[in-house]
Coordinates of C-alpha atoms and ligand atoms in Angstrom, one line a residue:
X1 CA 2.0 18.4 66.5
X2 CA 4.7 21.1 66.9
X3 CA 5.5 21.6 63.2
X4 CA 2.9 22.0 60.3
X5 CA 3.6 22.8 56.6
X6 CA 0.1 23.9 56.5
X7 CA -0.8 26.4 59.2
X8 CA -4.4 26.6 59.7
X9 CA -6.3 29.4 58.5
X10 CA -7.0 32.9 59.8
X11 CA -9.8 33.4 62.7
X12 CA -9.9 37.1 62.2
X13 CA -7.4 39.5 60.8
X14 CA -6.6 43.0 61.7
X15 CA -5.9 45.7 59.4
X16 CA -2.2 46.8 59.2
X17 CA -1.6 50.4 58.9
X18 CA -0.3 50.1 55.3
X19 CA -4.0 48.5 54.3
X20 CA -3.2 44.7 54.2
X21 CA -5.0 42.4 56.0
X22 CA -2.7 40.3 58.8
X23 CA -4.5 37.6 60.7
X24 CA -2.8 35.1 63.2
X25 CA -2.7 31.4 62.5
X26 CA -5.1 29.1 64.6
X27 CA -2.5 27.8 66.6
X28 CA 0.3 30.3 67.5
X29 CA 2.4 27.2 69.0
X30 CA 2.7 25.7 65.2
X31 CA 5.7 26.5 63.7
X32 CA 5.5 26.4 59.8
X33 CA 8.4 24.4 58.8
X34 CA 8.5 26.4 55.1
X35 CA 10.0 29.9 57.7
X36 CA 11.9 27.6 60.0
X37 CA 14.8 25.4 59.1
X38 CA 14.6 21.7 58.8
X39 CA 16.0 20.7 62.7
X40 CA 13.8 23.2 64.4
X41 CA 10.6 21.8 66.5
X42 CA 9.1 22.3 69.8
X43 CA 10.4 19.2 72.7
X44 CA 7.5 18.2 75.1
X45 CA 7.5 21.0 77.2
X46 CA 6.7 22.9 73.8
X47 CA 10.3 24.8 74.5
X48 CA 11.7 25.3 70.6
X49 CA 14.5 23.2 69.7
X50 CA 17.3 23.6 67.2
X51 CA 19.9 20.3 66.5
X52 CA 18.1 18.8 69.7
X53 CA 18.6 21.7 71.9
X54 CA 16.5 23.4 73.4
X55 CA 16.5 27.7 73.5
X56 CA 16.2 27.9 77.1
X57 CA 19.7 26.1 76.9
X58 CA 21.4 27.9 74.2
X59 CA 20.4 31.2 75.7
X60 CA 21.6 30.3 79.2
X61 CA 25.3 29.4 77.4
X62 CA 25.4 31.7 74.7
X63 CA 23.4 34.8 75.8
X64 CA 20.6 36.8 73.7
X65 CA 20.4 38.2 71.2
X66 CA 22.1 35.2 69.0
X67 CA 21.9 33.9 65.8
X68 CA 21.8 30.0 66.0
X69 CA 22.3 28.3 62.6
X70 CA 21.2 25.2 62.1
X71 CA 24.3 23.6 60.1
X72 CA 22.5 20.2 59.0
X73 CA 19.9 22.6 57.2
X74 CA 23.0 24.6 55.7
X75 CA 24.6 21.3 54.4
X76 CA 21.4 20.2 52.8
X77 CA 20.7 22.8 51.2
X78 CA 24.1 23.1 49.4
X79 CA 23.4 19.3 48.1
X80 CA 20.1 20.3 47.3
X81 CA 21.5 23.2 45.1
X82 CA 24.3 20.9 43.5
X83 CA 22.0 18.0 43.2
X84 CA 19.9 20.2 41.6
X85 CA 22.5 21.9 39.0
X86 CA 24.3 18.9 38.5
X87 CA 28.1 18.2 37.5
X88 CA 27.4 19.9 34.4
X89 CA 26.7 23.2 36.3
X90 CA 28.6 24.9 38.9
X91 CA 26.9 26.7 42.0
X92 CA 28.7 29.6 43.8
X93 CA 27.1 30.2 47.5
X94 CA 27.1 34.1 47.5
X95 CA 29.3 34.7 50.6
X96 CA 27.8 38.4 51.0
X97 CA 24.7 36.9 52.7
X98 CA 26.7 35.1 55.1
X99 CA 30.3 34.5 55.5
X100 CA 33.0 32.6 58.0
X101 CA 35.3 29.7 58.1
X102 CA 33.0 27.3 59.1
X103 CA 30.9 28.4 56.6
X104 CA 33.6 28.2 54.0
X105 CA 35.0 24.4 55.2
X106 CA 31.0 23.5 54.9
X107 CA 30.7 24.4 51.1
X108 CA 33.8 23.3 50.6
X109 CA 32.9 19.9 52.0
X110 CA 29.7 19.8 50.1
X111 CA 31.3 20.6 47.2
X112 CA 30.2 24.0 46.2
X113 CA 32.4 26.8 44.9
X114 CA 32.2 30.8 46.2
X115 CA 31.3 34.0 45.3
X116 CA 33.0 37.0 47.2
X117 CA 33.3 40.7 46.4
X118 CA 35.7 42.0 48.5
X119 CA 39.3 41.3 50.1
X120 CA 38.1 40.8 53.0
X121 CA 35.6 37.9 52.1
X122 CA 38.3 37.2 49.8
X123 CA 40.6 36.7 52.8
X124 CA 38.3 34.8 54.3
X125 CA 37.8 32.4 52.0
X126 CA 41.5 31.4 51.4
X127 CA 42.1 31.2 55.2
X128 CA 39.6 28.5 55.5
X129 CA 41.2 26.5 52.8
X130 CA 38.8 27.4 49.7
X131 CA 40.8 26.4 46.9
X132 CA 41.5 29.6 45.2
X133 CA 40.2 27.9 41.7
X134 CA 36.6 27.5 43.4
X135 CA 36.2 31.2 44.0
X136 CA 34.8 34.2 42.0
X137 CA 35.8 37.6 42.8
X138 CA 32.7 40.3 42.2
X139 CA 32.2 43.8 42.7
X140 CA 31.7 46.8 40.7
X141 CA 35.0 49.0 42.3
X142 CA 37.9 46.4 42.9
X143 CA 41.0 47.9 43.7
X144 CA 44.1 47.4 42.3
X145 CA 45.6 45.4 45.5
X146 CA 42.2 43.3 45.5
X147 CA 42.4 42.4 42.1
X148 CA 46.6 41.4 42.4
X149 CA 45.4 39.6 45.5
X150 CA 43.0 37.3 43.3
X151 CA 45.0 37.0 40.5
X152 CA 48.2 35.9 42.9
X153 CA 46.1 33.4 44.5
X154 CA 44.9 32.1 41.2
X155 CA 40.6 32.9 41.7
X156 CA 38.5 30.7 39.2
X157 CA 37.0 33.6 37.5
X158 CA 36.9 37.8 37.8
X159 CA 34.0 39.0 37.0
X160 CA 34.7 42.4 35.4
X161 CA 31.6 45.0 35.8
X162 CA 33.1 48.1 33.8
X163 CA 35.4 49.3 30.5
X164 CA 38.6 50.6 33.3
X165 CA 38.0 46.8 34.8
X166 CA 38.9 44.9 31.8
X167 CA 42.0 47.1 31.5
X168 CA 43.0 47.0 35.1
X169 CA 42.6 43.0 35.6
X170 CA 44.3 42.6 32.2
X171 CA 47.2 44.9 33.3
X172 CA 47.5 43.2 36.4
X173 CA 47.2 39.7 35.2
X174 CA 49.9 40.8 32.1
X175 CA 52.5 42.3 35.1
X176 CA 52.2 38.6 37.2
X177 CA 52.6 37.1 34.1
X178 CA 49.0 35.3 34.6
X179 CA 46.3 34.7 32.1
X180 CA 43.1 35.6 34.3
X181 CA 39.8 33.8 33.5
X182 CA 36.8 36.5 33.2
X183 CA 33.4 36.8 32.8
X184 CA 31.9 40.0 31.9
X185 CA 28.5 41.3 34.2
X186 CA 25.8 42.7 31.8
X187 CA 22.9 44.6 32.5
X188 CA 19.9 42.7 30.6
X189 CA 17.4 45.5 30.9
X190 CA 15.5 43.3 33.3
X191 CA 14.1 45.0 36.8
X192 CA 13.3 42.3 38.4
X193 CA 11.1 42.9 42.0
X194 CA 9.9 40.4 44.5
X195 CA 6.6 38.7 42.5
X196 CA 6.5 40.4 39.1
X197 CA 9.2 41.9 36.6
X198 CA 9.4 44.5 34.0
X199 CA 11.5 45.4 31.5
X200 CA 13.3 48.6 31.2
X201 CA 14.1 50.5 28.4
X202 CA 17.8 51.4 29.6
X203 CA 20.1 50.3 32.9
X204 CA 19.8 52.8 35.7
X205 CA 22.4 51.2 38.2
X206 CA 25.6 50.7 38.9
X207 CA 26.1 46.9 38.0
X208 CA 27.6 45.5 34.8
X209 CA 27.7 46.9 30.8
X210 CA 24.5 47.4 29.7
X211 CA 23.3 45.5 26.4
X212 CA 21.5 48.0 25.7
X213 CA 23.2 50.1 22.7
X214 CA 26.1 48.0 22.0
X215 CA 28.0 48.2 25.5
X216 CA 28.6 44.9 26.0
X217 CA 29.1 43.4 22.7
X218 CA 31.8 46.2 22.3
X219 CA 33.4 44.9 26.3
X220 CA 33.9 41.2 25.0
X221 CA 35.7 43.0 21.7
X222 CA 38.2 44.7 24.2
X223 CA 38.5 41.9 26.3
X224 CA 38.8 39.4 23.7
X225 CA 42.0 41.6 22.5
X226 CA 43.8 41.8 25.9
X227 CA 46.5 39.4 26.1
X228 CA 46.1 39.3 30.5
X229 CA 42.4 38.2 29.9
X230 CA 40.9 34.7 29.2
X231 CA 37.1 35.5 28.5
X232 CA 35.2 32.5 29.2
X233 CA 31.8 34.0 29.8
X234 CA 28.7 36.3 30.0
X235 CA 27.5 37.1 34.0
X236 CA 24.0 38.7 35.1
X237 CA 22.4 39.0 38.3
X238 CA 18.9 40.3 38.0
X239 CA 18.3 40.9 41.8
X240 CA 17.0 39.8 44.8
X241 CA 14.3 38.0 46.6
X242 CA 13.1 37.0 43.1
X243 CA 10.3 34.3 43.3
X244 CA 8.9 34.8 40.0
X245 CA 11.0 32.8 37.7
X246 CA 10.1 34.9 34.6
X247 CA 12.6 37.8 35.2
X248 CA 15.7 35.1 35.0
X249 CA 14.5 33.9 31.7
X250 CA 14.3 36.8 29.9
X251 CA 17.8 37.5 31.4
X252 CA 19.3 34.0 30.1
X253 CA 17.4 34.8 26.7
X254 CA 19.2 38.0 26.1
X255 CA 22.4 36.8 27.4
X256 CA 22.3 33.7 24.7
X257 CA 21.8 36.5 22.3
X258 CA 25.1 37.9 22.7
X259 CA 26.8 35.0 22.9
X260 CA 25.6 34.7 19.5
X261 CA 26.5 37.7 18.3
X262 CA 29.7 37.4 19.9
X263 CA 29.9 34.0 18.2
X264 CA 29.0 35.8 14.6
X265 CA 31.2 38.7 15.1
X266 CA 34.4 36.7 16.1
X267 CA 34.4 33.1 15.6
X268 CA 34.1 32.4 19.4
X269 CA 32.0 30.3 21.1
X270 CA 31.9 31.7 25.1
X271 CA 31.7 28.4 27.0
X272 CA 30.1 29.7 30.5
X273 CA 27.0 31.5 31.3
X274 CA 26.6 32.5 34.7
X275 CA 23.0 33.5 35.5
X276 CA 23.7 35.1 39.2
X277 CA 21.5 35.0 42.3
X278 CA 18.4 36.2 44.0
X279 CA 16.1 33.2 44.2
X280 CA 13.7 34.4 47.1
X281 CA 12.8 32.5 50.4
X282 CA 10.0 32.4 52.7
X283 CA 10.4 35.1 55.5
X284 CA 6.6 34.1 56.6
X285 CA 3.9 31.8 55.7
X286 CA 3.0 33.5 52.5
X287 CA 5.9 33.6 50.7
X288 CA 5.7 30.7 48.5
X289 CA 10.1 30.2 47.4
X290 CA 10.7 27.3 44.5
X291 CA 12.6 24.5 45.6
X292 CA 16.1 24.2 43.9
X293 CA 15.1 21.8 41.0
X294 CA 12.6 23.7 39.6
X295 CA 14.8 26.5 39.2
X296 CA 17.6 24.2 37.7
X297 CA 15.0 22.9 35.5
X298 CA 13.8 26.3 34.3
X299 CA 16.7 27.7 33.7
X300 CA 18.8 24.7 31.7
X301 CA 15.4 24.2 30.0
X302 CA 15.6 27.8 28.7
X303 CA 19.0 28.4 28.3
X304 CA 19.1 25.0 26.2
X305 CA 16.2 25.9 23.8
X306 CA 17.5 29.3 23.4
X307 CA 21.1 27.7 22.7
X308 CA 19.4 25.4 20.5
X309 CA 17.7 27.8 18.7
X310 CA 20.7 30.1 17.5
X311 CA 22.7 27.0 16.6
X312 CA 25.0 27.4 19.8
X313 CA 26.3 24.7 22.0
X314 CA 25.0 24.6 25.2
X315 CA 27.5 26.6 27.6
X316 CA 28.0 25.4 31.5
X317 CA 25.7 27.2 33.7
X318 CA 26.8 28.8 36.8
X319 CA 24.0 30.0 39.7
X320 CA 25.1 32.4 42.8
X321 CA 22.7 31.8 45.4
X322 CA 23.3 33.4 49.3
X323 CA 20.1 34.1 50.3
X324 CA 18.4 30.7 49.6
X325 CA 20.7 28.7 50.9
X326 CA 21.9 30.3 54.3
X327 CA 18.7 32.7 54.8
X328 CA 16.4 30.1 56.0
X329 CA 19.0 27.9 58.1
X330 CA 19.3 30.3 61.2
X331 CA 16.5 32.3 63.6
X332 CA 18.0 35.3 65.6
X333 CA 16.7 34.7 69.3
X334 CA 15.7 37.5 71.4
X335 CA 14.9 38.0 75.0
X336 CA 12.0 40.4 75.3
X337 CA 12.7 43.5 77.9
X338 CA 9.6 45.2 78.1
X339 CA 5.8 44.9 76.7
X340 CA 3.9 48.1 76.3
X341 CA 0.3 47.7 75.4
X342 CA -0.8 51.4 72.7
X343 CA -5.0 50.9 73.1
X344 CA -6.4 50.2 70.1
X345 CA -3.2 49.9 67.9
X346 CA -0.6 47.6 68.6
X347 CA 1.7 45.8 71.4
X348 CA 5.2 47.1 71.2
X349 CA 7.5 44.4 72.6
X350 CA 11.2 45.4 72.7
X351 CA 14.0 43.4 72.6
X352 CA 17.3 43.2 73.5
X353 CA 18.7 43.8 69.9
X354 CA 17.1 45.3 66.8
X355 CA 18.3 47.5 63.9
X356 CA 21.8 46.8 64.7
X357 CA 21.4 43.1 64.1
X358 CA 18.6 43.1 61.5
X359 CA 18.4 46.6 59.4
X360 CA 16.5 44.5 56.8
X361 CA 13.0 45.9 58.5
X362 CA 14.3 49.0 58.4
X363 CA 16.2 49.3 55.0
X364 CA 13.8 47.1 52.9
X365 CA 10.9 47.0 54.7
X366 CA 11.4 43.7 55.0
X367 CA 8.3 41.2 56.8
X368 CA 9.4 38.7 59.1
X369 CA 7.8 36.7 61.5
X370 CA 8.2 35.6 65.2
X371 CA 7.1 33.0 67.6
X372 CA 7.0 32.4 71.5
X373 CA 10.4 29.9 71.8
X374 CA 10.8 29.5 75.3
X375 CA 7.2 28.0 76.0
X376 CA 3.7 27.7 74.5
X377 CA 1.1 29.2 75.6
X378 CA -3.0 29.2 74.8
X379 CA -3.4 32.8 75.5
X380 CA -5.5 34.7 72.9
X381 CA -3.3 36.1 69.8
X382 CA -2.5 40.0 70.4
X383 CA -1.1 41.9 67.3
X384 CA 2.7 43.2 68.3
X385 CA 5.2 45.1 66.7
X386 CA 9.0 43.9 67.8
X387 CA 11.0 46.4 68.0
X388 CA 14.3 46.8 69.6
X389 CA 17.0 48.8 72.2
X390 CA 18.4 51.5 69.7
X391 CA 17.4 55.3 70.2
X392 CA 15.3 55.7 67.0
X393 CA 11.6 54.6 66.1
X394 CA 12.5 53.3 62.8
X395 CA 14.3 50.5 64.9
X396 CA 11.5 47.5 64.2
X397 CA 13.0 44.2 64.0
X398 CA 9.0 42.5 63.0
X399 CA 6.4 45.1 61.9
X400 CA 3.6 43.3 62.3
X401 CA 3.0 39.9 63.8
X402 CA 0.7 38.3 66.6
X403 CA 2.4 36.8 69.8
X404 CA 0.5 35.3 72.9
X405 CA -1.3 37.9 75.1
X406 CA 0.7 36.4 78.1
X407 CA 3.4 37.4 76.8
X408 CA 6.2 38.5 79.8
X409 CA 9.2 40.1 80.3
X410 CA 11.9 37.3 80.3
X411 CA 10.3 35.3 77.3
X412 CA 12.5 34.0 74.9
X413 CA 11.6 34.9 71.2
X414 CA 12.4 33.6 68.0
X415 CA 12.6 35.1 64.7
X416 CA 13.0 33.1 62.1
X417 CA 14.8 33.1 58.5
X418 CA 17.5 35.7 59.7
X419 CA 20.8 33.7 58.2
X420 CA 21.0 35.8 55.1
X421 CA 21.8 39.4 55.2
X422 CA 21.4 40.4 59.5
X423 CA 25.0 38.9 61.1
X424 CA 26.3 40.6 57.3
X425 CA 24.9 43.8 57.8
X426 CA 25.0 43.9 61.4
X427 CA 26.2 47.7 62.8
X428 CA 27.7 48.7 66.2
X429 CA 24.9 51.5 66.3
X430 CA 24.2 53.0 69.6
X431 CA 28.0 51.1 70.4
X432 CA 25.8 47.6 70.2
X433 CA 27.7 44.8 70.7
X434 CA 27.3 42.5 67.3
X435 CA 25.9 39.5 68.3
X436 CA 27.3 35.5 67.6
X437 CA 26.6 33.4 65.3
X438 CA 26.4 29.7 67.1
X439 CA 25.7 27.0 64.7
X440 CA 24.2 23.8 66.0
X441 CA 24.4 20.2 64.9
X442 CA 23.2 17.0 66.6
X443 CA 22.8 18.1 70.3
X444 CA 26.1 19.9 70.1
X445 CA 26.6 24.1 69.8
X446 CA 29.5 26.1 69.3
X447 CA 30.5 29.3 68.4
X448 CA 31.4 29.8 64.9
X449 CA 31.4 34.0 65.2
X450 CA 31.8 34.8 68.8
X451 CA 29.9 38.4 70.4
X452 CA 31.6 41.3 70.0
X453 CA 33.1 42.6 73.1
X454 CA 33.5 46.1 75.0
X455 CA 37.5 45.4 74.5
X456 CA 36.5 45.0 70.3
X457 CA 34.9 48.4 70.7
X458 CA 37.5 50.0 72.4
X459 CA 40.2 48.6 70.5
X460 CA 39.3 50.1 67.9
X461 CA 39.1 53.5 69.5
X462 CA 42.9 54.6 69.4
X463 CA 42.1 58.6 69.9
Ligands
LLP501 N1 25.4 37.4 42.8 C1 25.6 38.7 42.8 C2 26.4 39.2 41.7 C3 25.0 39.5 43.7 O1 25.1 40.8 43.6 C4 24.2 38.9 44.7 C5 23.6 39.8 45.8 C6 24.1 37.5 44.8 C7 24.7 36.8 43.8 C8 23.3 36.8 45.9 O2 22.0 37.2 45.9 P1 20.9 36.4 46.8 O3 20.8 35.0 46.2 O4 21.5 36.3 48.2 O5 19.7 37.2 46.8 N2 21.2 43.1 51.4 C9 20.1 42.7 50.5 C10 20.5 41.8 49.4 C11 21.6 42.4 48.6 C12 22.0 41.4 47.5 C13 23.3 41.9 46.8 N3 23.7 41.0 45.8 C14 19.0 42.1 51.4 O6 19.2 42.0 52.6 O7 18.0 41.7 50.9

């Protein structure tokens, strides 16, 4: 059994440095299928496999360190989302998690519409044929040529995040002689955080117009005045890596409440709510993510009774996942360099990447997990600490995680859940070379975002 949905329980655990308690699972070759996507497994010489191929392979072709994205996992997990929402709902994948053509012909293939937040992603998106009326532009600083460059190419929706925003789109949609749709971001007084939520009394951020005090029932009354502007709805994004479902419907509450008020003050019945992203995924075995319909169930269930309840028609719900759709589809594979045993406190195992293709570790803190890839092995468990080439100590790719004491220079290793957020917010840090992205499908690999070259670097260079 190479897969498991239930890895077996703890033998011993050692204490982390930050007090928790980490203890490896009874069979390090088991891969728990909730941190790896659906294709992934180990063949019968226990090598992992992605689409049918096995790493050994895809490292002699492609090199290490590589993303490899599992593209059947991508596609079903946009029909999960859609299937989920249904055709009275629309879904934007977040393209700030994870963006290229490929990526773009896939949602657009599966039916899903896009979120970008710059003209670059922007760009992007139109290149690859995204029909510009399936795209939302985002972003709380748009400039003047990004917003003429949506409004030309005729995006679905602006989102508008401040008072100078909803006269800038409206001027520029006035002077193309357009009538832009827009939603207007609020900030709902929710902090949301990975397992729990609390309310706050007022918005400390830059995102949206807060409720709080009136803001945002006085931004509709502007935009509902500007001739350049067709306000169809109310936006909020509450956060990220949000598993606890409770933040979103105190968000979609308050929301309703405006469109009430809006409703009372001027006759007008906003049609669209969009309720943003942030739906968390497993990054190791104890995160515990919801699967797509329970979330489409919680929130229409809410955002109906609360509709219901001020005597509002239900509006169409919109969703902006990124994270929990491409996070889980891809594992960044490594090719460890050296092992260095500290007694009596960890393994450090370096790799040949690190910060400069996953900062999450470093930025967030963030816990991931690792396996062995190129074989198995049924050496004891040793506690390691992956960390990568780049000259600083803060550059940890997994903090704490238990690999096979046999571990060698040479050994191919896997970390999983990396498709959200690392090829994004990759760096050229110590002049690294950003690493591909290969997605696979069906025995067959290619390169969807090839590695960065010496030649990129030095183009770039022009001193
Ligand atoms: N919609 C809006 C307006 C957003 O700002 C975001 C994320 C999303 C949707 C998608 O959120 P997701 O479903 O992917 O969580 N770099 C951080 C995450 C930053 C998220 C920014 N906004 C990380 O690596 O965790």
């Amino acid at each position: 059994m190479s897969r498991s949905a239930h890895p077996a329980g703890p033998r011993h655990a050692d204490v982390m440095s930050d007090g928790h308690y980490l203890a490896p699972a009874d069979d390090l070759n088991v891969l728990d299928e909730k941190v790896w996507s659906s294709t992934v497994t180990r063949d019968e010489h226990g090598a992992l496999t992605v689409g049918g191929l096995t790493v050994s392979r895809l490292a002699e072709e492609f090199g290490t360190p590589a993303y490899f994205l599992d593209e059947t996992d991508f596609r079903a997990r946009c029909r999960a989302w859609s299937d989920a929402f249904g055709p009275g709902a629309d879904v934007f994948y977040a393209g700030k998690a994870f963006l290229s053509r490929a990526v773009v012909r896939w949602l657009k293939e599966e039916g899903l519409n896009l979120d970008v937040c710059s003209a670059g992603e922007l760009t992007t998106a139109l290149d690859a044929g995204m029909p510009a009326e399936r795209i939302a532009l985002h972003g709380n600083n748009k400039s003047v040529e990004e917003i003429e460059r949506a409004v030309t190419a005729g995006v679905g929706r602006i989102v508008l995040d401040s008072f100078q925003e909803i006269v800038r789109v409206a001027h520029v949609a006035q002077r193309l002689g357009k009538r832009q749709r827009v939603q207007i971001r609020v900030t709902v007084g929710v902090e949301a955080h990975t397992h729990e939520f609390i309310a706050t009394a007022h918005e400390d951020q830059k995102f949206g117009i807060a409720l709080a005090g009136g803001q945002a029932a006085e931004a509709v009354r502007r935009a509902l005045t500007l001739d350049g502007l067709e306000l169809v709805g109310i936006h909020s994004h509450i956060g990220s890596q949000i598993f606890d479902m409770a933040g979103f419907e105190v968000s979609a509450r308050r929301v309703v409440q405006l469109l009430a008020e809006v409703r009372d003050e001027h006759g007008v019945e906003l049609p669209e709510i969009d309720l943003g992203g942030g739906l968390g995924i497993a990054y190791t075995s104890e995160d515990d993510p919801r699967e797509p319909y329970e979330i489409a169930k919680s929130l229409g269930d809410i955002v109906t009774r609360e509709c219901e309840a001020a005597g509002l028609a239900t509006p169409r719900i919109s969703v902006e996942p990124g994270r929990a759709i491409v996070g889980p589809t891809a594992f960044t594979l490594y090719e460890v360099g050296t092992i260095k045993p500290l007694e009596g406190l960890r393994t450090y195992v370096s790799v040949d990447g690190g910060m400069s293709d996953n900062i999450r570790t470093a930025l967030y803190d963030a816990e991931y997990s690792v396996s062995l890839a190129s074989r198995t092995s049924d050496a004891e468990p040793m506690l390691v600490r992956v960390v990568g080439k780049h000259c600083e100590s803060g550059d940890i790719v997994v903090k704490d995680a238990f690999l096979p004491a046999d571990l060698a220079p040479g050994d191919l290793i896997a970390v999983p859940a990396t498709g959200a957020y690392c090829r994004s917010m990759a760096s050229n840090y110590n002049h690294a070379l950003r690493p591909p992205v290969v997605a696979v499908r069906d025995g067959g690999a290619r390169v969807i975002v090839r590695r960065e070259t010496e030649e990129d670097l030095l183009r770039l260079d022009v001193g």
